[in-house]
XYZ file of C-alpha atoms in Angstrom:
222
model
C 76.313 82.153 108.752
C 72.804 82.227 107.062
C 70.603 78.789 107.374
C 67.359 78.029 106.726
C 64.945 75.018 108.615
C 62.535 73.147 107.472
C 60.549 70.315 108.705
C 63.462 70.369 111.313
C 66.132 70.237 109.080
C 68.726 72.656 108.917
C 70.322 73.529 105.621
C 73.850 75.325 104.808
C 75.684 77.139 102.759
C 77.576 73.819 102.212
C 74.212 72.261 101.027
C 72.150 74.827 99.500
C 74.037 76.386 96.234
C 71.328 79.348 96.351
C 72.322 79.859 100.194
C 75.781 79.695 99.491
C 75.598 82.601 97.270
C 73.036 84.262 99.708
C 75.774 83.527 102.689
C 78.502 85.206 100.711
C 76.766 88.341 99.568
C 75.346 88.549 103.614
C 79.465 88.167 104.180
C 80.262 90.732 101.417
C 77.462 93.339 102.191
C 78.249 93.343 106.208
C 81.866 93.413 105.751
C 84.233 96.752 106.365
C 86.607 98.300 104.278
C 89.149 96.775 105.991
C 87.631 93.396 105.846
C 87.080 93.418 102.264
C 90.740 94.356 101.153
C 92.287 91.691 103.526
C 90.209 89.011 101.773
C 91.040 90.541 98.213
C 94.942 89.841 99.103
C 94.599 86.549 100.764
C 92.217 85.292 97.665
C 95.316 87.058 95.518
C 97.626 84.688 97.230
C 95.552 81.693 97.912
C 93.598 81.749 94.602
C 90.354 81.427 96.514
C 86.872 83.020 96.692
C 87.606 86.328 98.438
C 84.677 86.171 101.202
C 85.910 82.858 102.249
C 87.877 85.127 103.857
C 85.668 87.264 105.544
C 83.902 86.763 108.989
C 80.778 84.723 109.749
C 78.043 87.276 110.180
C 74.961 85.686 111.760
C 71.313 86.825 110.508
C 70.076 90.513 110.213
C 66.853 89.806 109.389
C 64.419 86.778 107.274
C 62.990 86.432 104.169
C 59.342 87.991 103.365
C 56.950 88.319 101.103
C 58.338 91.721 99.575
C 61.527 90.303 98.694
C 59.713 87.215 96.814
C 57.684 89.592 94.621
C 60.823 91.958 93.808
C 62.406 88.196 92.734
C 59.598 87.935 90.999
C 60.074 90.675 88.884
C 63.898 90.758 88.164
C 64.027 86.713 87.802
C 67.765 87.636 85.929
C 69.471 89.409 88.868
C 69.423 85.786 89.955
C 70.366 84.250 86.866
C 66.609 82.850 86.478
C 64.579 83.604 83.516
C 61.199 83.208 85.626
C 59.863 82.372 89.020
C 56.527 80.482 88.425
C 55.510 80.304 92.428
C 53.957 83.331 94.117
C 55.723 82.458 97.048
C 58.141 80.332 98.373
C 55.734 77.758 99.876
C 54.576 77.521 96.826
C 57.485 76.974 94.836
C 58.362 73.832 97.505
C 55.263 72.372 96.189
C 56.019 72.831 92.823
C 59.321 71.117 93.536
C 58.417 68.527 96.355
C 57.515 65.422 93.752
C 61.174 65.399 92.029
C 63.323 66.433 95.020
C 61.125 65.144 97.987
C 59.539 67.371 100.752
C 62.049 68.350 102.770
C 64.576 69.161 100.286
C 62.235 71.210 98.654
C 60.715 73.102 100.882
C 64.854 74.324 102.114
C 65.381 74.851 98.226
C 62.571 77.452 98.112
C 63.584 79.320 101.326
C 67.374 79.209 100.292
C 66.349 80.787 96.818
C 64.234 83.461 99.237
C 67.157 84.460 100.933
C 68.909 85.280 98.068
C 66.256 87.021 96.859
C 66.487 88.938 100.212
C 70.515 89.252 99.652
C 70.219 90.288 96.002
C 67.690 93.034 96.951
C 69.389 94.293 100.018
C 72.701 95.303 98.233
C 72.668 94.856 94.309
C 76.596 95.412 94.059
C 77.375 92.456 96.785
C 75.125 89.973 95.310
C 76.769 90.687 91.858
C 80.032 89.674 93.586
C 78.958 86.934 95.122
C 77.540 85.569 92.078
C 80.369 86.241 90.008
C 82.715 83.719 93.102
C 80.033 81.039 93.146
C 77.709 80.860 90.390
C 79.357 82.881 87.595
C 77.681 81.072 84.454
C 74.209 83.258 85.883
C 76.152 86.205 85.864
C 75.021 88.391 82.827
C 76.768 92.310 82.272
C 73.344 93.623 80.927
C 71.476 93.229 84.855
C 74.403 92.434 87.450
C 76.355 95.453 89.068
C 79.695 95.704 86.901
C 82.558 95.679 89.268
C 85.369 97.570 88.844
C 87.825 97.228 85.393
C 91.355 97.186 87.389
C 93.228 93.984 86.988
C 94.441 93.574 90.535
C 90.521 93.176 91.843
C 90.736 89.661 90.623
C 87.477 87.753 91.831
C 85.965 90.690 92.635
C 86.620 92.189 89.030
C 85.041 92.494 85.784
C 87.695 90.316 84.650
C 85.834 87.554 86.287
C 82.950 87.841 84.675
C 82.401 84.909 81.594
C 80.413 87.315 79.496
C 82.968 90.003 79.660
C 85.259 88.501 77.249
C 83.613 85.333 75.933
C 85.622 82.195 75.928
C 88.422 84.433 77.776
C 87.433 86.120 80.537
C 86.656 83.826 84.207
C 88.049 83.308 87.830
C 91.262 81.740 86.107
C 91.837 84.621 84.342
C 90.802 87.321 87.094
C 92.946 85.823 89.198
C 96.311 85.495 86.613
C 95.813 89.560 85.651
C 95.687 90.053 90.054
C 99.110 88.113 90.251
C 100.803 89.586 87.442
C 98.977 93.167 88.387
C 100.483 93.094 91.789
C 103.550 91.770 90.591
C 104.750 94.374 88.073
C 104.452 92.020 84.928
C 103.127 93.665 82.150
C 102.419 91.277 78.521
C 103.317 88.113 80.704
C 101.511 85.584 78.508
C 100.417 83.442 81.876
C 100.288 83.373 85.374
C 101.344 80.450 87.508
C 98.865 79.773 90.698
C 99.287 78.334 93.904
C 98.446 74.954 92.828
C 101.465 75.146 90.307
C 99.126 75.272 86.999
C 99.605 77.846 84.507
C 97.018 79.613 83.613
C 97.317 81.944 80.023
C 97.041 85.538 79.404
C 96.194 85.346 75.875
C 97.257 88.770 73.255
C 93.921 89.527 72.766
C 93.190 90.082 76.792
C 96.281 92.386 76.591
C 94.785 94.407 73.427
C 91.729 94.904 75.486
C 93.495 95.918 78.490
C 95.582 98.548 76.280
C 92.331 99.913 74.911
C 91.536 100.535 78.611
C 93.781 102.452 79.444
C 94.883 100.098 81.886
C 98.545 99.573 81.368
C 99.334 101.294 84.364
C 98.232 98.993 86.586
C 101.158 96.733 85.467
C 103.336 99.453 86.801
C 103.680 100.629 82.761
C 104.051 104.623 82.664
C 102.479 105.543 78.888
C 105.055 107.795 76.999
C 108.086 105.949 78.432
């Protein structure tokens, strides 16, 4: 599990949203093949962020200097319009009179790990970011994951921008169930928590124009 320490305090991924994202991409980008499909079924069947399920993975390296001035210049592959510190020290100044010293100073090294996540492997970062932060996930810089309906989280389908007002982890997760499931045009999908959650026409008109109807177990021309 990634931490950081500062002014011997330790933050986690339970603490720190940046180092939560950081944590998950360092999960996603380390996992195997195997690894990775096993937590796409469990989160199918538990309704949960897929590297939840994967193993702890402890540090392959630390946060430097290069990885704070590639932030620097793609600000929006973190969901940030601009980074106004040249470094992370000096962003924990910047921050230390509203949030205190401490807290700052693990802010700024939590937001420079995911700057070393994010740089490290583009395509996990955008699916972390999609499981833990997905209103700073934007189609025009992230990695687009893959189109097919049973990827849930880890699916375009996820994404908030993809179809605005639609598209989200609720609805990701509904096309995964009734993917898997053989239930094409269901207009919902019931989770494990016993809520419904809709399938509207207009997600089914998209998913015709895809091509995709085959992934509902349809067979075109029959």
């Amino acid at each position: 599990m990634l931490t950081v320490e500062f002014q011997g305090e330790t933050g986690s991924p339970g603490m720190l949203p940046w180092l939560r994202v950081a944590d998950a991409c360092h999960r996603i980008r380390l996992a195997s093949d195997t690894e990775r499909r096993r937590a796409s079924e469990m989160s199918w069947v538990e309704w949960r962020q897929p590297s939840s399920y994967l193993p702890d993975r402890e540090p392959d390296g630390i946060p430097s200097s290069e990885d704070w001035l590639w932030l620097r210049d793609r600000p929006r592959l973190l969901g940030i319009d601009r980074i106004p510190a040249d470094s992370a020290a000096g962003l924990a100044r910047m921050l230390a009179p509203s949030r205190g010293i401490t807290r700052a100073g693990l802010d700024a090294l939590a937001l420079a790990a995911a700057a070393r996540e994010a740089r490290l492997d583009p395509v996990s970062w955008s699916l972390a970011l999609l499981e833990w932060d997905p209103r700073r996930w934007s189609h025009d810089v992230q990695a687009t994951p893959g189109v097919e309906p049973a990827l849930g989280w880890w699916g375009v389908w996820a994404a908030p921008d993809w179809m605005p007002g639609l598209s989200g982890p609720g609805l990701a997760l509904a096309l995964a169930d009734l993917a898997r499931t053989g239930r094409y045009r269901c207009d919902h999908a019931t989770g494990p928590d016993g809520r419904d959650h809709p399938v509207p026409p207009d997600v089914w008109d998209r998913i015709d124009g895809l091509g995709l109807a085959g992934s509902f177990g349809i067979v075109e021309g029959f």
